[in-house]
mmCIF file of C-alpha atoms in Angstrom:
data_model
loop_
_atom_site.group_PDB
_atom_site.id
_atom_site.type_symbol
_atom_site.label_atom_id
_atom_site.label_comp_id
_atom_site.label_asym_id
_atom_site.label_seq_id
_atom_site.Cartn_x
_atom_site.Cartn_y
_atom_site.Cartn_z
ATOM 1 C CA GLN O 1 44.608 69.832 1.299
ATOM 2 C CA LYS O 2 43.854 70.126 -2.406
ATOM 3 C CA GLU O 3 40.128 70.026 -2.980
ATOM 4 C CA VAL O 4 37.558 69.786 -5.726
ATOM 5 C CA GLU O 5 34.071 71.038 -4.934
ATOM 6 C CA GLN O 6 30.875 70.228 -6.782
ATOM 7 C CA ASN O 7 27.213 70.870 -6.059
ATOM 8 C CA SER O 8 25.985 67.436 -5.051
ATOM 9 C CA GLY O 9 22.528 68.082 -6.469
ATOM 10 C CA PRO O 10 20.383 66.368 -7.331
ATOM 11 C CA LEU O 11 19.901 68.439 -10.445
ATOM 12 C CA SER O 12 16.792 67.838 -12.503
ATOM 13 C CA VAL O 13 16.228 69.221 -15.983
ATOM 14 C CA PRO O 14 13.529 68.488 -18.569
ATOM 15 C CA GLU O 15 14.404 66.592 -21.717
ATOM 16 C CA GLY O 16 15.820 68.918 -24.354
ATOM 17 C CA ALA O 17 17.043 71.516 -21.866
ATOM 18 C CA ILE O 18 20.614 72.542 -21.095
ATOM 19 C CA ALA O 19 22.144 71.017 -17.972
ATOM 20 C CA SER O 20 24.883 73.042 -16.312
ATOM 21 C CA LEU O 21 27.306 71.366 -13.925
ATOM 22 C CA ASN O 22 29.857 73.336 -11.955
ATOM 23 C CA CYS O 23 33.126 72.628 -10.198
ATOM 24 C CA THR O 24 35.700 74.678 -8.301
ATOM 25 C CA TYR O 25 39.196 73.629 -7.276
ATOM 26 C CA SER O 26 41.638 74.837 -4.686
ATOM 27 C CA ASP O 27 45.051 74.673 -6.374
ATOM 28 C CA ARG O 28 45.742 77.589 -8.688
ATOM 29 C CA GLY O 29 48.619 75.676 -10.277
ATOM 30 C CA SER O 30 46.418 72.867 -11.616
ATOM 31 C CA GLN O 31 46.811 72.287 -15.335
ATOM 32 C CA SER O 32 44.384 69.573 -16.417
ATOM 33 C CA PHE O 33 40.712 69.013 -15.762
ATOM 34 C CA PHE O 34 38.380 66.148 -16.531
ATOM 35 C CA TRP O 35 34.695 65.327 -16.538
ATOM 36 C CA TYR O 36 33.592 61.753 -15.997
ATOM 37 C CA ARG O 37 30.102 60.285 -16.118
ATOM 38 C CA GLN O 38 29.146 57.432 -13.816
ATOM 39 C CA TYR O 39 25.966 55.434 -14.149
ATOM 40 C CA SER O 40 24.666 53.711 -11.038
ATOM 41 C CA GLY O 41 26.636 50.554 -10.370
ATOM 42 C CA LYS O 42 29.151 51.270 -13.122
ATOM 43 C CA SER O 43 32.641 52.730 -13.263
ATOM 44 C CA PRO O 44 33.397 56.310 -14.350
ATOM 45 C CA GLU O 45 33.739 56.933 -18.064
ATOM 46 C CA LEU O 46 35.552 59.923 -19.506
ATOM 47 C CA ILE O 47 33.420 62.573 -21.184
ATOM 48 C CA MET O 48 35.936 65.340 -21.779
ATOM 49 C CA PHE O 49 39.214 66.822 -20.699
ATOM 50 C CA ILE O 50 40.270 70.456 -20.917
ATOM 51 C CA TYR O 51 43.667 72.044 -20.413
ATOM 52 C CA SER O 52 43.268 75.627 -21.690
ATOM 53 C CA ASN O 53 41.098 78.533 -20.633
ATOM 54 C CA GLY O 54 37.907 78.895 -22.618
ATOM 55 C CA ASP O 55 35.429 76.476 -24.108
ATOM 56 C CA LYS O 56 35.907 73.037 -25.587
ATOM 57 C CA GLU O 57 33.030 71.431 -27.439
ATOM 58 C CA ASP O 58 32.404 67.770 -28.226
ATOM 59 C CA GLY O 59 28.981 67.015 -29.629
ATOM 60 C CA ARG O 60 26.340 67.974 -27.083
ATOM 61 C CA PHE O 61 28.960 68.553 -24.395
ATOM 62 C CA THR O 62 30.894 71.765 -23.736
ATOM 63 C CA ALA O 63 33.547 72.093 -21.057
ATOM 64 C CA GLN O 64 34.427 75.579 -19.859
ATOM 65 C CA LEU O 65 37.575 76.463 -17.927
ATOM 66 C CA ASN O 66 38.437 79.676 -16.109
ATOM 67 C CA LYS O 67 41.770 79.283 -14.352
ATOM 68 C CA ALA O 68 41.699 82.777 -12.852
ATOM 69 C CA SER O 69 38.460 81.911 -11.048
ATOM 70 C CA GLN O 70 39.529 78.277 -10.483
ATOM 71 C CA TYR O 71 36.291 77.150 -12.039
ATOM 72 C CA VAL O 72 35.392 74.478 -14.554
ATOM 73 C CA SER O 73 31.947 73.630 -15.849
ATOM 74 C CA LEU O 74 30.189 71.167 -18.124
ATOM 75 C CA LEU O 75 27.199 72.052 -20.257
ATOM 76 C CA ILE O 76 25.020 69.348 -21.744
ATOM 77 C CA ARG O 77 22.817 70.615 -24.541
ATOM 78 C CA ASP O 78 19.598 68.897 -25.636
ATOM 79 C CA SER O 79 19.666 66.744 -22.500
ATOM 80 C CA GLN O 80 18.342 63.205 -22.894
ATOM 81 C CA PRO O 81 17.041 60.769 -20.272
ATOM 82 C CA SER O 82 20.114 58.636 -21.035
ATOM 83 C CA ASP O 83 22.255 61.502 -19.662
ATOM 84 C CA SER O 84 20.852 60.787 -16.193
ATOM 85 C CA ALA O 85 23.924 59.863 -14.167
ATOM 86 C CA THR O 86 26.409 61.228 -11.655
ATOM 87 C CA TYR O 87 28.949 63.613 -13.164
ATOM 88 C CA LEU O 88 32.367 63.723 -11.580
ATOM 89 C CA CYS O 89 34.765 66.624 -11.923
ATOM 90 C CA ALA O 90 38.424 65.670 -11.559
ATOM 91 C CA VAL O 91 41.542 67.815 -11.309
ATOM 92 C CA ASN O 92 45.148 66.711 -11.693
ATOM 93 C CA PHE O 93 47.036 68.187 -8.749
ATOM 94 C CA LEU O 94 50.788 68.151 -8.470
ATOM 95 C CA SER O 95 51.732 65.937 -5.520
ATOM 96 C CA GLY O 96 55.477 65.890 -5.012
ATOM 97 C CA SER O 97 56.895 64.952 -8.390
ATOM 98 C CA ALA O 98 53.730 63.191 -9.546
ATOM 99 C CA ARG O 99 50.269 64.271 -10.552
ATOM 100 C CA GLN O 100 47.328 62.985 -8.528
ATOM 101 C CA LEU O 101 43.804 62.969 -9.895
ATOM 102 C CA THR O 102 41.398 64.271 -7.258
ATOM 103 C CA PHE O 103 37.662 63.921 -7.717
ATOM 104 C CA GLY O 104 34.767 66.004 -6.548
ATOM 105 C CA SER O 105 31.873 64.297 -4.812
ATOM 106 C CA GLY O 106 29.833 64.330 -8.017
ATOM 107 C CA THR O 107 26.586 65.938 -9.159
ATOM 108 C CA GLN O 108 23.612 63.657 -9.692
ATOM 109 C CA LEU O 109 21.734 64.667 -12.824
ATOM 110 C CA THR O 110 18.224 63.514 -13.688
ATOM 111 C CA VAL O 111 16.760 64.320 -17.091
ATOM 112 C CA LEU O 112 12.989 64.120 -16.974
ATOM 113 C CA PRO O 113 11.187 62.812 -20.094
ATOM 114 C CA LYS V 1 41.862 47.931 -28.226
ATOM 115 C CA ALA V 2 40.762 46.193 -25.037
ATOM 116 C CA GLY V 3 39.960 48.369 -22.046
ATOM 117 C CA VAL V 4 41.118 48.114 -18.475
ATOM 118 C CA THR V 5 40.151 44.790 -16.941
ATOM 119 C CA GLN V 6 39.774 43.953 -13.272
ATOM 120 C CA THR V 7 39.339 40.650 -11.516
ATOM 121 C CA PRO V 8 37.427 39.504 -9.664
ATOM 122 C CA ARG V 9 34.334 41.605 -10.261
ATOM 123 C CA TYR V 10 32.682 40.701 -6.963
ATOM 124 C CA LEU V 11 34.094 39.453 -3.717
ATOM 125 C CA ILE V 12 32.721 38.632 -0.278
ATOM 126 C CA LYS V 13 35.123 38.360 2.638
ATOM 127 C CA THR V 14 34.901 38.348 6.411
ATOM 128 C CA ARG V 15 36.597 40.677 8.859
ATOM 129 C CA GLY V 16 40.249 39.888 9.447
ATOM 130 C CA GLN V 17 40.783 38.190 6.115
ATOM 131 C CA GLN V 18 42.956 39.580 3.372
ATOM 132 C CA VAL V 19 42.154 40.141 -0.273
ATOM 133 C CA THR V 20 44.088 40.633 -3.520
ATOM 134 C CA LEU V 21 42.598 42.452 -6.490
ATOM 135 C CA SER V 22 44.050 42.446 -9.972
ATOM 136 C CA CYS V 23 44.130 45.030 -12.753
ATOM 137 C CA SER V 24 45.328 44.774 -16.350
ATOM 138 C CA PRO V 25 45.783 48.192 -17.985
ATOM 139 C CA ILE V 26 45.099 49.158 -21.560
ATOM 140 C CA SER V 27 47.896 47.902 -23.804
ATOM 141 C CA GLY V 28 50.678 50.480 -23.927
ATOM 142 C CA HIS V 29 49.615 52.230 -20.742
ATOM 143 C CA ARG V 30 52.357 52.411 -18.151
ATOM 144 C CA SER V 31 50.647 54.030 -15.195
ATOM 145 C CA VAL V 32 48.081 52.286 -13.018
ATOM 146 C CA SER V 33 46.168 54.029 -10.244
ATOM 147 C CA TRP V 34 43.826 52.538 -7.674
ATOM 148 C CA TYR V 35 40.811 54.217 -6.115
ATOM 149 C CA GLN V 36 38.275 53.326 -3.448
ATOM 150 C CA GLN V 37 34.695 54.474 -3.934
ATOM 151 C CA THR V 38 32.128 54.490 -1.133
ATOM 152 C CA PRO V 39 28.798 56.318 -0.869
ATOM 153 C CA GLY V 40 30.026 58.369 2.063
ATOM 154 C CA GLN V 41 33.567 59.274 0.944
ATOM 155 C CA GLY V 42 33.261 59.306 -2.820
ATOM 156 C CA LEU V 43 36.204 58.413 -5.027
ATOM 157 C CA GLN V 44 39.433 58.408 -3.061
ATOM 158 C CA PHE V 45 42.932 57.889 -4.415
ATOM 159 C CA LEU V 46 44.826 54.916 -3.003
ATOM 160 C CA PHE V 47 48.094 54.803 -4.945
ATOM 161 C CA GLU V 48 49.692 54.992 -8.353
ATOM 162 C CA TYR V 49 52.285 52.706 -9.895
ATOM 163 C CA PHE V 50 54.569 53.493 -12.799
ATOM 164 C CA SER V 51 57.359 51.279 -14.091
ATOM 165 C CA GLU V 52 56.908 48.879 -11.173
ATOM 166 C CA THR V 53 57.399 51.677 -8.622
ATOM 167 C CA GLN V 54 54.873 53.344 -6.376
ATOM 168 C CA ARG V 55 54.902 56.932 -7.549
ATOM 169 C CA ASN V 56 52.214 58.384 -5.339
ATOM 170 C CA LYS V 57 50.146 57.354 -2.344
ATOM 171 C CA GLY V 58 46.908 58.585 -0.815
ATOM 172 C CA ASN V 59 45.893 58.745 2.830
ATOM 173 C CA PHE V 60 45.125 55.131 3.521
ATOM 174 C CA PRO V 61 46.536 52.891 6.269
ATOM 175 C CA GLY V 62 49.367 50.491 5.620
ATOM 176 C CA ARG V 63 46.882 47.621 5.360
ATOM 177 C CA PHE V 64 46.430 48.770 1.783
ATOM 178 C CA SER V 65 49.330 47.920 -0.468
ATOM 179 C CA GLY V 66 49.995 47.316 -4.105
ATOM 180 C CA ARG V 67 52.528 46.388 -6.687
ATOM 181 C CA GLN V 68 53.076 46.530 -10.407
ATOM 182 C CA PHE V 69 54.660 43.931 -12.623
ATOM 183 C CA SER V 70 56.951 44.377 -15.607
ATOM 184 C CA ASN V 71 54.006 43.988 -17.994
ATOM 185 C CA SER V 72 52.268 46.910 -16.194
ATOM 186 C CA ARG V 73 49.646 44.666 -14.627
ATOM 187 C CA SER V 74 48.972 45.648 -11.049
ATOM 188 C CA GLU V 75 47.620 44.098 -7.889
ATOM 189 C CA MET V 76 46.401 45.654 -4.699
ATOM 190 C CA ASN V 77 46.169 43.893 -1.385
ATOM 191 C CA VAL V 78 44.149 44.691 1.692
ATOM 192 C CA SER V 79 45.107 42.854 4.850
ATOM 193 C CA THR V 80 43.095 42.440 8.044
ATOM 194 C CA LEU V 81 39.852 43.494 6.409
ATOM 195 C CA GLU V 82 37.469 45.773 8.284
ATOM 196 C CA LEU V 83 33.765 46.344 7.674
ATOM 197 C CA GLY V 84 34.595 49.844 6.430
ATOM 198 C CA ASP V 85 36.671 48.398 3.595
ATOM 199 C CA SER V 86 33.469 47.423 1.807
ATOM 200 C CA ALA V 87 33.597 49.482 -1.356
ATOM 201 C CA LEU V 88 33.995 49.550 -5.099
ATOM 202 C CA TYR V 89 37.705 49.369 -5.917
ATOM 203 C CA LEU V 90 38.573 50.954 -9.218
ATOM 204 C CA CYS V 91 41.711 50.698 -11.268
ATOM 205 C CA ALA V 92 42.587 53.292 -13.900
ATOM 206 C CA SER V 93 45.379 53.374 -16.443
ATOM 207 C CA ARG V 94 47.003 56.050 -18.578
ATOM 208 C CA ARG V 95 49.695 56.062 -21.220
ATOM 209 C CA ASP V 96 51.903 58.643 -19.513
ATOM 210 C CA ARG V 97 54.648 58.690 -22.136
ATOM 211 C CA VAL V 98 54.545 62.484 -22.227
ATOM 212 C CA PRO V 99 53.132 64.896 -19.621
ATOM 213 C CA SER V 100 50.079 65.617 -21.779
ATOM 214 C CA GLU V 101 48.987 61.959 -21.670
ATOM 215 C CA GLU V 102 47.213 62.380 -18.372
ATOM 216 C CA THR V 103 43.764 61.025 -19.198
ATOM 217 C CA GLN V 104 42.886 58.059 -17.025
ATOM 218 C CA TYR V 105 40.600 55.258 -18.160
ATOM 219 C CA PHE V 106 38.785 53.199 -15.590
ATOM 220 C CA GLY V 107 38.156 49.498 -15.368
ATOM 221 C CA PRO V 108 34.773 48.049 -14.353
ATOM 222 C CA GLY V 109 35.797 47.802 -10.705
ATOM 223 C CA THR V 110 35.787 45.105 -8.062
ATOM 224 C CA ARG V 111 32.953 45.301 -5.588
ATOM 225 C CA LEU V 112 34.153 44.076 -2.193
ATOM 226 C CA LEU V 113 31.782 43.266 0.630
ATOM 227 C CA VAL V 114 33.248 42.615 4.074
ATOM 228 C CA LEU V 115 30.976 40.793 6.503
#
């Protein structure tokens, strides 16, 4: 069973702080990793993807990947109340000849004004 | 460019009925995947279609089926509905012309309530 684990939270941070979201995965051979944001009652929207070890920055968001530790994280700098949502980590596992996107259970983030 | 669209957005059915949900992918996207999302189980993979063929399937009973048409539009069908089928059903598409085009984009979902 290929798994993606996230701290379910809830995670609360004050406005302007850095929010740190973490994710581990079971398959060492995984190659691509994604972070989605989901507001209550809405569908997931892509924030970032990362394929290579290290950091990838996009505005206030930074994804970090460590394949040796099977760990991927998302940092949100200068957190805003509008960042309050559930953040889903997703990993593309190889299933037979196809890749299957497997999601963690999500971390609920609340940014307090 | 228009995003992924799903119809209907909301649906109420009774146990034992069947339901068909529709998904139109982003133009140029060839792969369509379906997911079920419930509060208890999270986002679970149902199946993926590519070039009108089911390429991958999750751990769901045979009551759940799907198909893809030549224009990449996809439908999923659930027969003999059970109360536990109440969920948000999400469709996602990706271009998939080269292995690096793996990013999936989600539609707004169809919320199904089974009474």
